[in-house]
Amino acid sequence: KPMKRLSLYLFLILFTFQTLSHADDIQDFQIEGMRVGDSLLDYFSEKEIEDNIKRTSFKNKKYTKFEMYKHDSYKTYESAQVFFKKNDEKYKIYFVSGALFDENINIKNCKKKDEIAEEISKSISIKDVKINDEGIYSHPTDKSGESKVNASTFRFLSGGYIKVTCVDYSKKIEEEWGWKDNVRVDIGTEEFSNFLVYEAYK
């Protein structure tokens, strides 16, 4: 069963020239080759990983964040982000994300996000996935409520999720954290999803 590459500009190429079976597991999808369950060492050296550890807004430090901008190996995204468990020598991936930055994001009408979500819908078996258009909500990092997210989530009955979002950060968050407005695709395990809901900010 072929993997499906979650890429912004390659979707039409992939779906026009390949006959893809419907996916029923998040490991059928990848970001710049990386899948949940893989070792990050398969893609980056240990030095590259350690040199690109970033701080998070999470109160709970169970997971460590790696983020690499514009690596030579990237074919689609400007940035890739990975979470692995703290002190894990194998750097097992529990979450991987690809982002494209866009300072002109229209959070109310994010066409790029909608296009990606539509293509994912075509590649999955609806009976195996619950699709939720979450609409627009405040980003949990920004207590002022000024940073906004427009998201669609695909939850697999086999466990895990794919989330497609437009993110429009407030100027304060951009200055404080160095984050940029973006369109992104996230792939996460069920375990990481539960961490975000029940542990990350507590």
Short mmCIF file of C-alpha atoms in Angstrom, two decimals:
data_model
loop_
_atom_site.label_atom_id
_atom_site.label_comp_id
_atom_site.label_asym_id
_atom_site.label_seq_id
_atom_site.Cartn_x
_atom_site.Cartn_y
_atom_site.Cartn_z
CA LYS A 1 0.00 0.00 0.00
CA PRO A 2 1.72 3.24 -1.11
CA MET A 3 2.32 6.09 1.29
CA LYS A 4 0.50 9.33 0.67
CA ARG A 5 2.65 12.43 0.74
CA LEU A 6 0.90 15.29 2.48
CA SER A 7 2.22 18.16 0.46
CA LEU A 8 0.64 21.42 -0.51
CA TYR A 9 1.66 21.72 -4.14
CA LEU A 10 2.20 18.07 -5.06
CA PHE A 11 -1.31 16.88 -4.26
CA LEU A 12 -2.65 17.32 -7.77
CA ILE A 13 0.39 15.61 -9.30
CA LEU A 14 0.09 12.65 -6.94
CA PHE A 15 -3.62 12.19 -7.34
CA THR A 16 -3.62 12.68 -11.10
CA PHE A 17 -0.82 10.25 -11.98
CA GLN A 18 -1.10 7.60 -9.29
CA THR A 19 -3.91 5.24 -8.43
CA LEU A 20 -3.88 5.33 -4.64
CA SER A 21 -5.70 2.91 -2.38
CA HIS A 22 -7.73 4.36 0.47
CA ALA A 23 -5.69 4.77 3.64
CA ASP A 24 -6.83 3.53 7.01
CA ASP A 25 -3.78 4.29 9.14
CA ILE A 26 -1.74 7.43 9.83
CA GLN A 27 1.46 5.56 8.96
CA ASP A 28 0.27 5.60 5.34
CA PHE A 29 1.05 9.33 5.37
CA GLN A 30 4.33 11.20 5.68
CA ILE A 31 5.86 14.65 5.88
CA GLU A 32 9.12 14.98 3.92
CA GLY A 33 9.46 11.20 4.20
CA MET A 34 8.97 11.13 7.98
CA ARG A 35 6.23 9.01 9.55
CA VAL A 36 5.11 8.57 13.15
CA GLY A 37 6.89 5.59 14.65
CA ASP A 38 10.09 6.27 12.69
CA SER A 39 13.35 7.31 14.33
CA LEU A 40 14.27 10.93 13.64
CA LEU A 41 17.85 9.65 13.29
CA ASP A 42 16.80 8.14 9.95
CA TYR A 43 16.48 11.68 8.59
CA PHE A 44 18.85 13.90 10.58
CA SER A 45 22.13 13.46 12.40
CA GLU A 46 22.13 13.54 16.19
CA LYS A 47 23.98 16.86 16.06
CA GLU A 48 21.34 18.34 13.74
CA ILE A 49 18.63 17.16 16.10
CA GLU A 50 20.27 18.50 19.24
CA ASP A 51 21.12 21.81 17.55
CA ASN A 52 17.49 22.33 16.55
CA ILE A 53 15.65 21.59 19.80
CA LYS A 54 13.11 24.36 20.37
CA ARG A 55 11.23 25.51 23.43
CA THR A 56 7.52 24.81 23.65
CA SER A 57 4.59 26.54 25.30
CA PHE A 58 3.69 23.29 27.10
CA LYS A 59 3.82 23.30 30.88
CA ASN A 60 4.37 19.55 30.80
CA LYS A 61 7.83 18.67 29.44
CA LYS A 62 7.14 15.03 28.59
CA TYR A 63 7.92 15.66 24.92
CA THR A 64 10.80 17.50 23.25
CA LYS A 65 10.31 19.58 20.12
CA PHE A 66 12.65 19.50 17.13
CA GLU A 67 12.16 22.02 14.32
CA MET A 68 14.30 22.40 11.23
CA TYR A 69 13.88 25.20 8.69
CA LYS A 70 14.68 24.84 4.99
CA HIS A 71 16.75 21.66 5.13
CA ASP A 72 18.38 20.54 1.87
CA SER A 73 16.30 17.36 1.90
CA TYR A 74 12.95 19.18 1.89
CA LYS A 75 10.95 19.02 -1.30
CA THR A 76 7.68 20.63 -0.22
CA TYR A 77 7.70 22.40 3.11
CA GLU A 78 9.69 25.30 4.49
CA SER A 79 9.79 23.82 7.97
CA ALA A 80 9.34 20.41 9.57
CA GLN A 81 8.55 19.89 13.25
CA VAL A 82 8.79 16.68 15.26
CA PHE A 83 7.98 15.71 18.84
CA PHE A 84 9.72 12.82 20.57
CA LYS A 85 9.81 11.83 24.24
CA LYS A 86 12.33 13.52 26.49
CA ASN A 87 15.60 11.57 26.87
CA ASP A 88 14.64 9.05 24.18
CA GLU A 89 17.95 8.03 22.58
CA LYS A 90 16.14 6.66 19.52
CA TYR A 91 14.16 9.89 18.95
CA LYS A 92 10.99 7.99 18.10
CA ILE A 93 8.52 10.25 16.28
CA TYR A 94 5.11 10.73 17.94
CA PHE A 95 4.19 13.82 15.92
CA VAL A 96 5.45 15.26 12.64
CA SER A 97 4.34 18.43 10.92
CA GLY A 98 5.14 20.41 7.78
CA ALA A 99 4.57 24.15 7.43
CA LEU A 100 4.52 26.79 4.75
CA PHE A 101 4.67 30.39 5.94
CA ASP A 102 2.25 33.03 4.70
CA GLU A 103 2.02 36.48 6.29
CA ASN A 104 -1.15 37.18 4.29
CA ILE A 105 -3.24 34.32 5.67
CA ASN A 106 -6.99 34.87 5.60
CA ILE A 107 -8.10 32.97 8.67
CA LYS A 108 -11.78 33.17 7.72
CA ASN A 109 -11.30 31.87 4.19
CA CYS A 110 -8.16 29.76 4.11
CA LYS A 111 -8.35 28.20 0.66
CA LYS A 112 -5.04 26.34 0.89
CA LYS A 113 -6.18 24.54 4.04
CA ASP A 114 -9.49 23.64 2.43
CA GLU A 115 -7.77 22.29 -0.69
CA ILE A 116 -5.46 20.06 1.35
CA ALA A 117 -8.32 18.80 3.52
CA GLU A 118 -10.34 17.96 0.41
CA GLU A 119 -7.49 15.94 -1.07
CA ILE A 120 -6.96 14.04 2.19
CA SER A 121 -10.68 13.23 2.19
CA LYS A 122 -10.29 11.66 -1.25
CA SER A 123 -7.40 9.46 -0.10
CA ILE A 124 -8.98 7.95 3.01
CA SER A 125 -11.68 5.41 3.66
CA ILE A 126 -14.51 7.37 5.25
CA LYS A 127 -15.64 4.38 7.32
CA ASP A 128 -12.21 4.32 9.01
CA VAL A 129 -11.92 8.05 9.72
CA LYS A 130 -13.97 10.66 11.57
CA ILE A 131 -13.72 14.07 9.91
CA ASN A 132 -14.23 17.20 11.99
CA ASP A 133 -14.23 20.73 10.60
CA GLU A 134 -13.30 22.59 13.78
CA GLY A 135 -13.76 26.04 12.32
CA ILE A 136 -12.00 29.05 13.86
CA TYR A 137 -10.84 29.09 17.49
CA SER A 138 -8.25 30.77 19.70
CA HIS A 139 -4.75 29.32 19.80
CA PRO A 140 -4.14 27.77 23.27
CA THR A 141 -0.74 29.45 23.61
CA ASP A 142 -2.19 32.96 23.37
CA LYS A 143 -4.23 33.74 26.48
CA SER A 144 -5.34 37.04 24.93
CA GLY A 145 -7.36 35.13 22.35
CA GLU A 146 -5.90 37.22 19.53
CA SER A 147 -4.07 34.34 17.80
CA LYS A 148 -6.48 32.28 15.70
CA VAL A 149 -6.56 28.80 14.19
CA ASN A 150 -8.78 27.48 11.38
CA ALA A 151 -8.59 23.68 11.39
CA SER A 152 -9.92 20.41 10.00
CA THR A 153 -9.07 17.15 11.76
CA PHE A 154 -9.13 13.56 10.52
CA ARG A 155 -9.23 11.03 13.39
CA PHE A 156 -8.43 7.45 12.44
CA LEU A 157 -10.33 4.66 14.16
CA SER A 158 -7.05 2.74 14.17
CA GLY A 159 -5.57 5.55 16.29
CA GLY A 160 -3.94 8.90 15.58
CA TYR A 161 -4.94 11.94 13.57
CA ILE A 162 -4.09 14.31 10.74
CA LYS A 163 -4.81 17.98 11.24
CA VAL A 164 -4.74 20.69 8.58
CA THR A 165 -4.63 24.26 9.87
CA CYS A 166 -4.21 27.89 9.04
CA VAL A 167 -2.60 29.74 11.93
CA ASP A 168 -2.70 33.52 12.35
CA TYR A 169 -0.60 34.60 15.33
CA SER A 170 -0.92 37.92 17.11
CA LYS A 171 2.01 40.34 16.82
CA LYS A 172 2.83 39.75 20.49
CA ILE A 173 3.15 35.99 20.00
CA GLU A 174 5.21 36.49 16.84
CA GLU A 175 7.62 38.75 18.72
CA GLU A 176 7.76 36.69 21.93
CA TRP A 177 8.06 33.22 20.38
CA GLY A 178 9.37 34.00 16.89
CA TRP A 179 6.44 32.10 15.34
CA LYS A 180 5.10 32.96 11.89
CA ASP A 181 1.64 32.68 10.32
CA ASN A 182 1.43 29.44 8.39
CA VAL A 183 -0.51 26.69 6.69
CA ARG A 184 0.46 23.33 8.18
CA VAL A 185 -0.26 19.63 8.12
CA ASP A 186 0.17 17.69 11.38
CA ILE A 187 0.32 13.92 11.83
CA GLY A 188 0.15 12.64 15.39
CA THR A 189 -0.31 9.44 17.36
CA GLU A 190 -3.26 8.85 19.66
CA GLU A 191 -0.85 9.05 22.59
CA PHE A 192 0.37 12.49 21.55
CA SER A 193 -3.20 13.64 20.92
CA ASN A 194 -4.17 12.66 24.47
CA PHE A 195 -1.10 14.48 25.77
CA LEU A 196 -2.20 17.69 24.05
CA VAL A 197 -5.70 17.46 25.48
CA TYR A 198 -5.06 16.22 29.02
CA GLU A 199 -1.46 17.02 29.95
CA ALA A 200 0.34 19.62 27.84
CA TYR A 201 -1.03 22.79 29.40
CA LYS A 202 -1.66 21.49 32.95
#
